[in-house]
Amino acid sequence: SGVGDLLPAHKRYLRGRGFDPDELTKLWRIQGIGIAERLSWRIFIPIHFHGEPVSWTTRSISDEGTRYKSAAAHEEALPHKRLLFGECFCRYGVIVTEGPFDAFRIGPGAVATLGQVCTQSQVLRLSRYLVRIVCLDAQPEAQKRARKLCDALEPFPGKTCNVLLDSGKDPGSASPKEINCLRNMLD
């Protein structure tokens, strides 16, 4: 499969996006894929459920081509679209994002739906939290999905709100100040 330690190219990519590769490896257990028959030059991001890896996604270290590629059904113990990436770090509240890099930037307490579509299984998982902060990308289409997700979560006990970052971008490229404000909403 070619999955192993992060290589210098992976570390350069992560540092270029403002991340500490060692911190991401320790907390999120990411790895790297170098030259491989399939999925070359990607960050390997395991998806855990109850502490066990059950699926994965990858992120290209190039912005050319398909950025994310996830496990096929036969490669996962549990379907990744039934889960929330990062949920193992959540307690009473969650900050909902689209991709793992958004969750990386926010840190523990953030979850990713692993794509633009939030499945019914994911909505039910989110409904278990008393505080649900939806923070999707700033594009109009993403904000439409954010409002739809908030509407789907509204009948459940607790509080749901949609937050649009001032930077006009996604959480993965937000400033530390914006991230701190977002995290403070969980308290």
PDB file of N, CA, C and O in Angstrom, residues 1-3 28-33 36-49 52-60 66-86 99-100 104 112-115 122:
ATOM      1  N   SER A   1       0.816  -1.208   0.000  1.00  0.00           N
ATOM      2  CA  SER A   1       0.000   0.000   0.000  1.00  0.00           C
ATOM      3  C   SER A   1       0.851   1.260   0.000  1.00  0.00           C
ATOM      4  O   SER A   1       0.386   2.310  -0.360  1.00  0.00           O
ATOM      5  N   GLY A   2       2.119   1.158   0.442  1.00  0.00           N
ATOM      6  CA  GLY A   2       3.007   2.310   0.416  1.00  0.00           C
ATOM      7  C   GLY A   2       2.810   3.308   1.537  1.00  0.00           C
ATOM      8  O   GLY A   2       3.387   4.389   1.514  1.00  0.00           O
ATOM      9  N   VAL A   3       1.975   2.997   2.531  1.00  0.00           N
ATOM     10  CA  VAL A   3       1.728   3.911   3.644  1.00  0.00           C
ATOM     11  C   VAL A   3       2.858   3.779   4.659  1.00  0.00           C
ATOM     12  O   VAL A   3       3.209   2.679   5.064  1.00  0.00           O
ATOM     13  N   TRP A  28      -3.401  13.076  15.170  1.00  0.00           N
ATOM     14  CA  TRP A  28      -4.345  12.537  14.182  1.00  0.00           C
ATOM     15  C   TRP A  28      -3.838  11.257  13.516  1.00  0.00           C
ATOM     16  O   TRP A  28      -4.528  10.664  12.706  1.00  0.00           O
ATOM     17  N   ARG A  29      -2.595  10.885  13.811  1.00  0.00           N
ATOM     18  CA  ARG A  29      -1.962   9.644  13.312  1.00  0.00           C
ATOM     19  C   ARG A  29      -1.855   9.592  11.793  1.00  0.00           C
ATOM     20  O   ARG A  29      -2.017   8.531  11.176  1.00  0.00           O
ATOM     21  N   ILE A  30      -1.620  10.753  11.184  1.00  0.00           N
ATOM     22  CA  ILE A  30      -1.465  10.776   9.732  1.00  0.00           C
ATOM     23  C   ILE A  30      -0.155  10.107   9.346  1.00  0.00           C
ATOM     24  O   ILE A  30       0.771  10.009  10.151  1.00  0.00           O
ATOM     25  N   GLN A  31      -0.100   9.671   8.103  1.00  0.00           N
ATOM     26  CA  GLN A  31       1.107   9.079   7.543  1.00  0.00           C
ATOM     27  C   GLN A  31       1.264   9.595   6.117  1.00  0.00           C
ATOM     28  O   GLN A  31       0.453  10.402   5.654  1.00  0.00           O
ATOM     29  N   GLY A  32       2.279   9.105   5.436  1.00  0.00           N
ATOM     30  CA  GLY A  32       2.517   9.538   4.073  1.00  0.00           C
ATOM     31  C   GLY A  32       2.534   8.378   3.094  1.00  0.00           C
ATOM     32  O   GLY A  32       2.792   7.242   3.476  1.00  0.00           O
ATOM     33  N   ILE A  33       2.254   8.698   1.854  1.00  0.00           N
ATOM     34  CA  ILE A  33       2.403   7.748   0.753  1.00  0.00           C
ATOM     35  C   ILE A  33       3.298   8.450  -0.263  1.00  0.00           C
ATOM     36  O   ILE A  33       3.002   9.562  -0.700  1.00  0.00           O
ATOM     37  N   ALA A  36       3.958   5.288  -5.347  1.00  0.00           N
ATOM     38  CA  ALA A  36       3.155   4.081  -5.183  1.00  0.00           C
ATOM     39  C   ALA A  36       2.388   3.819  -6.466  1.00  0.00           C
ATOM     40  O   ALA A  36       2.177   4.724  -7.272  1.00  0.00           O
ATOM     41  N   GLU A  37       1.973   2.584  -6.620  1.00  0.00           N
ATOM     42  CA  GLU A  37       1.194   2.207  -7.794  1.00  0.00           C
ATOM     43  C   GLU A  37      -0.117   2.987  -7.822  1.00  0.00           C
ATOM     44  O   GLU A  37      -0.621   3.353  -8.867  1.00  0.00           O
ATOM     45  N   ARG A  38      -0.657   3.235  -6.631  1.00  0.00           N
ATOM     46  CA  ARG A  38      -1.939   3.935  -6.491  1.00  0.00           C
ATOM     47  C   ARG A  38      -1.790   4.962  -5.372  1.00  0.00           C
ATOM     48  O   ARG A  38      -1.141   4.715  -4.380  1.00  0.00           O
ATOM     49  N   LEU A  39      -2.377   6.102  -5.514  1.00  0.00           N
ATOM     50  CA  LEU A  39      -2.399   7.139  -4.465  1.00  0.00           C
ATOM     51  C   LEU A  39      -1.020   7.712  -4.148  1.00  0.00           C
ATOM     52  O   LEU A  39      -0.707   8.004  -2.992  1.00  0.00           O
ATOM     53  N   SER A  40      -0.192   7.909  -5.151  1.00  0.00           N
ATOM     54  CA  SER A  40       1.149   8.481  -4.938  1.00  0.00           C
ATOM     55  C   SER A  40       1.088   9.892  -4.378  1.00  0.00           C
ATOM     56  O   SER A  40       0.196  10.667  -4.713  1.00  0.00           O
ATOM     57  N   TRP A  41       2.052  10.210  -3.549  1.00  0.00           N
ATOM     58  CA  TRP A  41       2.286  11.536  -2.991  1.00  0.00           C
ATOM     59  C   TRP A  41       1.032  12.120  -2.338  1.00  0.00           C
ATOM     60  O   TRP A  41       0.520  13.157  -2.709  1.00  0.00           O
ATOM     61  N   ARG A  42       0.577  11.388  -1.332  1.00  0.00           N
ATOM     62  CA  ARG A  42      -0.607  11.794  -0.580  1.00  0.00           C
ATOM     63  C   ARG A  42      -0.348  11.698   0.913  1.00  0.00           C
ATOM     64  O   ARG A  42       0.502  10.959   1.363  1.00  0.00           O
ATOM     65  N   ILE A  43      -1.136  12.474   1.649  1.00  0.00           N
ATOM     66  CA  ILE A  43      -1.190  12.361   3.102  1.00  0.00           C
ATOM     67  C   ILE A  43      -2.253  11.301   3.386  1.00  0.00           C
ATOM     68  O   ILE A  43      -3.383  11.414   2.901  1.00  0.00           O
ATOM     69  N   PHE A  44      -1.899  10.281   4.155  1.00  0.00           N
ATOM     70  CA  PHE A  44      -2.828   9.213   4.516  1.00  0.00           C
ATOM     71  C   PHE A  44      -3.462   9.590   5.853  1.00  0.00           C
ATOM     72  O   PHE A  44      -2.761   9.821   6.842  1.00  0.00           O
ATOM     73  N   ILE A  45      -4.790   9.667   5.883  1.00  0.00           N
ATOM     74  CA  ILE A  45      -5.532  10.126   7.059  1.00  0.00           C
ATOM     75  C   ILE A  45      -6.459   8.999   7.521  1.00  0.00           C
ATOM     76  O   ILE A  45      -7.500   8.759   6.913  1.00  0.00           O
ATOM     77  N   PRO A  46      -6.085   8.292   8.605  1.00  0.00           N
ATOM     78  CA  PRO A  46      -6.943   7.216   9.081  1.00  0.00           C
ATOM     79  C   PRO A  46      -8.194   7.761   9.769  1.00  0.00           C
ATOM     80  O   PRO A  46      -8.163   8.834  10.374  1.00  0.00           O
ATOM     81  N   ILE A  47      -9.273   7.019   9.661  1.00  0.00           N
ATOM     82  CA  ILE A  47     -10.538   7.385  10.298  1.00  0.00           C
ATOM     83  C   ILE A  47     -10.787   6.351  11.389  1.00  0.00           C
ATOM     84  O   ILE A  47     -10.835   5.145  11.101  1.00  0.00           O
ATOM     85  N   HIS A  48     -10.908   6.815  12.621  1.00  0.00           N
ATOM     86  CA  HIS A  48     -11.052   5.916  13.768  1.00  0.00           C
ATOM     87  C   HIS A  48     -12.481   5.888  14.294  1.00  0.00           C
ATOM     88  O   HIS A  48     -13.195   6.885  14.221  1.00  0.00           O
ATOM     89  N   PHE A  49     -12.851   4.754  14.843  1.00  0.00           N
ATOM     90  CA  PHE A  49     -14.132   4.584  15.515  1.00  0.00           C
ATOM     91  C   PHE A  49     -13.853   3.772  16.773  1.00  0.00           C
ATOM     92  O   PHE A  49     -13.304   2.672  16.686  1.00  0.00           O
ATOM     93  N   GLU A  52     -10.272   2.527  17.077  1.00  0.00           N
ATOM     94  CA  GLU A  52      -9.753   1.613  16.061  1.00  0.00           C
ATOM     95  C   GLU A  52      -9.852   2.223  14.668  1.00  0.00           C
ATOM     96  O   GLU A  52     -10.877   2.820  14.331  1.00  0.00           O
ATOM     97  N   PRO A  53      -8.814   2.053  13.838  1.00  0.00           N
ATOM     98  CA  PRO A  53      -8.920   2.540  12.460  1.00  0.00           C
ATOM     99  C   PRO A  53      -9.897   1.668  11.670  1.00  0.00           C
ATOM    100  O   PRO A  53      -9.783   0.442  11.676  1.00  0.00           O
ATOM    101  N   VAL A  54     -10.887   2.309  11.068  1.00  0.00           N
ATOM    102  CA  VAL A  54     -11.920   1.570  10.335  1.00  0.00           C
ATOM    103  C   VAL A  54     -12.019   1.980   8.861  1.00  0.00           C
ATOM    104  O   VAL A  54     -12.659   1.298   8.066  1.00  0.00           O
ATOM    105  N   SER A  55     -11.402   3.096   8.519  1.00  0.00           N
ATOM    106  CA  SER A  55     -11.416   3.563   7.144  1.00  0.00           C
ATOM    107  C   SER A  55     -10.300   4.593   6.982  1.00  0.00           C
ATOM    108  O   SER A  55      -9.510   4.809   7.904  1.00  0.00           O
ATOM    109  N   TRP A  56     -10.263   5.259   5.842  1.00  0.00           N
ATOM    110  CA  TRP A  56      -9.233   6.261   5.598  1.00  0.00           C
ATOM    111  C   TRP A  56      -9.631   7.161   4.435  1.00  0.00           C
ATOM    112  O   TRP A  56     -10.506   6.845   3.649  1.00  0.00           O
ATOM    113  N   THR A  57      -8.949   8.284   4.391  1.00  0.00           N
ATOM    114  CA  THR A  57      -9.007   9.155   3.229  1.00  0.00           C
ATOM    115  C   THR A  57      -7.574   9.625   2.978  1.00  0.00           C
ATOM    116  O   THR A  57      -6.693   9.431   3.827  1.00  0.00           O
ATOM    117  N   THR A  58      -7.339  10.217   1.839  1.00  0.00           N
ATOM    118  CA  THR A  58      -6.013  10.754   1.527  1.00  0.00           C
ATOM    119  C   THR A  58      -6.165  12.143   0.929  1.00  0.00           C
ATOM    120  O   THR A  58      -7.207  12.477   0.356  1.00  0.00           O
ATOM    121  N   ARG A  59      -5.108  12.934   1.074  1.00  0.00           N
ATOM    122  CA  ARG A  59      -5.083  14.276   0.473  1.00  0.00           C
ATOM    123  C   ARG A  59      -3.816  14.387  -0.352  1.00  0.00           C
ATOM    124  O   ARG A  59      -2.718  14.124   0.143  1.00  0.00           O
ATOM    125  N   SER A  60      -3.958  14.745  -1.611  1.00  0.00           N
ATOM    126  CA  SER A  60      -2.801  14.943  -2.482  1.00  0.00           C
ATOM    127  C   SER A  60      -1.963  16.105  -1.966  1.00  0.00           C
ATOM    128  O   SER A  60      -2.507  17.087  -1.453  1.00  0.00           O
ATOM    129  N   THR A  66      -7.393  15.353  -8.458  1.00  0.00           N
ATOM    130  CA  THR A  66      -8.311  15.099  -7.353  1.00  0.00           C
ATOM    131  C   THR A  66      -7.581  15.277  -6.028  1.00  0.00           C
ATOM    132  O   THR A  66      -6.586  14.592  -5.774  1.00  0.00           O
ATOM    133  N   ARG A  67      -8.071  16.188  -5.204  1.00  0.00           N
ATOM    134  CA  ARG A  67      -7.401  16.457  -3.929  1.00  0.00           C
ATOM    135  C   ARG A  67      -7.588  15.332  -2.933  1.00  0.00           C
ATOM    136  O   ARG A  67      -6.631  14.887  -2.313  1.00  0.00           O
ATOM    137  N   TYR A  68      -8.838  14.890  -2.740  1.00  0.00           N
ATOM    138  CA  TYR A  68      -9.125  13.830  -1.756  1.00  0.00           C
ATOM    139  C   TYR A  68      -9.553  12.554  -2.461  1.00  0.00           C
ATOM    140  O   TYR A  68     -10.345  12.601  -3.412  1.00  0.00           O
ATOM    141  N   LYS A  69      -9.027  11.433  -1.977  1.00  0.00           N
ATOM    142  CA  LYS A  69      -9.481  10.108  -2.409  1.00  0.00           C
ATOM    143  C   LYS A  69      -9.637   9.279  -1.146  1.00  0.00           C
ATOM    144  O   LYS A  69      -8.721   9.212  -0.314  1.00  0.00           O
ATOM    145  N   SER A  70     -10.803   8.667  -1.005  1.00  0.00           N
ATOM    146  CA  SER A  70     -11.112   7.893   0.193  1.00  0.00           C
ATOM    147  C   SER A  70     -11.207   6.405  -0.112  1.00  0.00           C
ATOM    148  O   SER A  70     -11.247   5.995  -1.271  1.00  0.00           O
ATOM    149  N   ALA A  71     -11.276   5.626   0.947  1.00  0.00           N
ATOM    150  CA  ALA A  71     -11.370   4.172   0.839  1.00  0.00           C
ATOM    151  C   ALA A  71     -12.615   3.765   0.071  1.00  0.00           C
ATOM    152  O   ALA A  71     -13.681   4.371   0.224  1.00  0.00           O
ATOM    153  N   ALA A  72     -12.473   2.724  -0.722  1.00  0.00           N
ATOM    154  CA  ALA A  72     -13.624   2.104  -1.382  1.00  0.00           C
ATOM    155  C   ALA A  72     -14.302   1.200  -0.356  1.00  0.00           C
ATOM    156  O   ALA A  72     -13.702   0.837   0.662  1.00  0.00           O
ATOM    157  N   ALA A  73     -15.534   0.818  -0.619  1.00  0.00           N
ATOM    158  CA  ALA A  73     -16.316   0.011   0.329  1.00  0.00           C
ATOM    159  C   ALA A  73     -15.562  -1.246   0.783  1.00  0.00           C
ATOM    160  O   ALA A  73     -15.577  -1.593   1.961  1.00  0.00           O
ATOM    161  N   HIS A  74     -14.866  -1.919  -0.131  1.00  0.00           N
ATOM    162  CA  HIS A  74     -14.173  -3.160   0.234  1.00  0.00           C
ATOM    163  C   HIS A  74     -12.878  -2.900   1.026  1.00  0.00           C
ATOM    164  O   HIS A  74     -12.275  -3.845   1.522  1.00  0.00           O
ATOM    165  N   GLU A  75     -12.482  -1.629   1.169  1.00  0.00           N
ATOM    166  CA  GLU A  75     -11.249  -1.288   1.887  1.00  0.00           C
ATOM    167  C   GLU A  75     -11.508  -0.747   3.290  1.00  0.00           C
ATOM    168  O   GLU A  75     -10.569  -0.332   3.966  1.00  0.00           O
ATOM    169  N   GLU A  76     -12.751  -0.744   3.734  1.00  0.00           N
ATOM    170  CA  GLU A  76     -13.064  -0.179   5.043  1.00  0.00           C
ATOM    171  C   GLU A  76     -13.925  -1.123   5.870  1.00  0.00           C
ATOM    172  O   GLU A  76     -14.756  -1.843   5.333  1.00  0.00           O
ATOM    173  N   ALA A  77     -13.694  -1.073   7.182  1.00  0.00           N
ATOM    174  CA  ALA A  77     -14.479  -1.894   8.112  1.00  0.00           C
ATOM    175  C   ALA A  77     -15.836  -1.251   8.371  1.00  0.00           C
ATOM    176  O   ALA A  77     -16.821  -1.949   8.589  1.00  0.00           O
ATOM    177  N   LEU A  78     -15.876   0.079   8.375  1.00  0.00           N
ATOM    178  CA  LEU A  78     -17.117   0.843   8.501  1.00  0.00           C
ATOM    179  C   LEU A  78     -17.093   1.928   7.428  1.00  0.00           C
ATOM    180  O   LEU A  78     -16.061   2.567   7.223  1.00  0.00           O
ATOM    181  N   PRO A  79     -18.209   2.173   6.770  1.00  0.00           N
ATOM    182  CA  PRO A  79     -18.242   3.214   5.736  1.00  0.00           C
ATOM    183  C   PRO A  79     -17.909   4.598   6.317  1.00  0.00           C
ATOM    184  O   PRO A  79     -18.521   5.022   7.300  1.00  0.00           O
ATOM    185  N   HIS A  80     -16.965   5.266   5.711  1.00  0.00           N
ATOM    186  CA  HIS A  80     -16.520   6.570   6.234  1.00  0.00           C
ATOM    187  C   HIS A  80     -17.635   7.614   6.219  1.00  0.00           C
ATOM    188  O   HIS A  80     -17.650   8.500   7.059  1.00  0.00           O
ATOM    189  N   LYS A  81     -18.602   7.498   5.316  1.00  0.00           N
ATOM    190  CA  LYS A  81     -19.686   8.487   5.271  1.00  0.00           C
ATOM    191  C   LYS A  81     -20.760   8.225   6.327  1.00  0.00           C
ATOM    192  O   LYS A  81     -21.714   8.978   6.440  1.00  0.00           O
ATOM    193  N   ARG A  82     -20.591   7.186   7.120  1.00  0.00           N
ATOM    194  CA  ARG A  82     -21.471   6.973   8.279  1.00  0.00           C
ATOM    195  C   ARG A  82     -20.839   7.547   9.538  1.00  0.00           C
ATOM    196  O   ARG A  82     -21.461   7.547  10.598  1.00  0.00           O
ATOM    197  N   LEU A  83     -19.600   7.993   9.426  1.00  0.00           N
ATOM    198  CA  LEU A  83     -18.833   8.459  10.582  1.00  0.00           C
ATOM    199  C   LEU A  83     -18.515   9.942  10.461  1.00  0.00           C
ATOM    200  O   LEU A  83     -18.722  10.555   9.424  1.00  0.00           O
ATOM    201  N   LEU A  84     -17.965  10.474  11.542  1.00  0.00           N
ATOM    202  CA  LEU A  84     -17.460  11.845  11.553  1.00  0.00           C
ATOM    203  C   LEU A  84     -15.978  11.769  11.875  1.00  0.00           C
ATOM    204  O   LEU A  84     -15.592  11.252  12.933  1.00  0.00           O
ATOM    205  N   PHE A  85     -15.154  12.262  10.978  1.00  0.00           N
ATOM    206  CA  PHE A  85     -13.719  12.266  11.237  1.00  0.00           C
ATOM    207  C   PHE A  85     -13.435  13.172  12.430  1.00  0.00           C
ATOM    208  O   PHE A  85     -13.898  14.308  12.480  1.00  0.00           O
ATOM    209  N   GLY A  86     -12.675  12.665  13.404  1.00  0.00           N
ATOM    210  CA  GLY A  86     -12.295  13.458  14.568  1.00  0.00           C
ATOM    211  C   GLY A  86     -13.254  13.334  15.741  1.00  0.00           C
ATOM    212  O   GLY A  86     -13.046  13.931  16.788  1.00  0.00           O
ATOM    213  N   GLY A  99     -13.771  18.972   5.490  1.00  0.00           N
ATOM    214  CA  GLY A  99     -12.602  18.121   5.289  1.00  0.00           C
ATOM    215  C   GLY A  99     -11.695  18.002   6.499  1.00  0.00           C
ATOM    216  O   GLY A  99     -11.739  18.832   7.410  1.00  0.00           O
ATOM    217  N   PRO A 100     -10.858  16.963   6.504  1.00  0.00           N
ATOM    218  CA  PRO A 100      -9.943  16.744   7.619  1.00  0.00           C
ATOM    219  C   PRO A 100      -9.001  17.918   7.892  1.00  0.00           C
ATOM    220  O   PRO A 100      -8.704  18.200   9.049  1.00  0.00           O
ATOM    221  N   PHE A 104      -8.173  19.602  11.319  1.00  0.00           N
ATOM    222  CA  PHE A 104      -6.794  19.742  11.821  1.00  0.00           C
ATOM    223  C   PHE A 104      -6.561  21.159  12.331  1.00  0.00           C
ATOM    224  O   PHE A 104      -5.979  21.362  13.387  1.00  0.00           O
ATOM    225  N   ALA A 112     -15.137  16.325  10.728  1.00  0.00           N
ATOM    226  CA  ALA A 112     -15.286  16.539   9.291  1.00  0.00           C
ATOM    227  C   ALA A 112     -16.268  15.510   8.742  1.00  0.00           C
ATOM    228  O   ALA A 112     -16.221  14.332   9.120  1.00  0.00           O
ATOM    229  N   THR A 113     -17.140  15.973   7.852  1.00  0.00           N
ATOM    230  CA  THR A 113     -18.107  15.086   7.209  1.00  0.00           C
ATOM    231  C   THR A 113     -17.481  14.330   6.042  1.00  0.00           C
ATOM    232  O   THR A 113     -18.143  13.504   5.424  1.00  0.00           O
ATOM    233  N   LEU A 114     -16.215  14.632   5.762  1.00  0.00           N
ATOM    234  CA  LEU A 114     -15.466  13.938   4.708  1.00  0.00           C
ATOM    235  C   LEU A 114     -16.103  14.140   3.341  1.00  0.00           C
ATOM    236  O   LEU A 114     -16.317  13.207   2.587  1.00  0.00           O
ATOM    237  N   GLY A 115     -16.412  15.380   3.071  1.00  0.00           N
ATOM    238  CA  GLY A 115     -16.996  15.731   1.788  1.00  0.00           C
ATOM    239  C   GLY A 115     -18.090  16.756   1.961  1.00  0.00           C
ATOM    240  O   GLY A 115     -18.434  17.151   3.069  1.00  0.00           O
ATOM    241  N   GLN A 122     -24.593  10.707   9.446  1.00  0.00           N
ATOM    242  CA  GLN A 122     -23.775  11.758  10.052  1.00  0.00           C
ATOM    243  C   GLN A 122     -24.645  12.757  10.811  1.00  0.00           C
ATOM    244  O   GLN A 122     -24.262  13.213  11.888  1.00  0.00           O
TER     245      GLN A 122
END
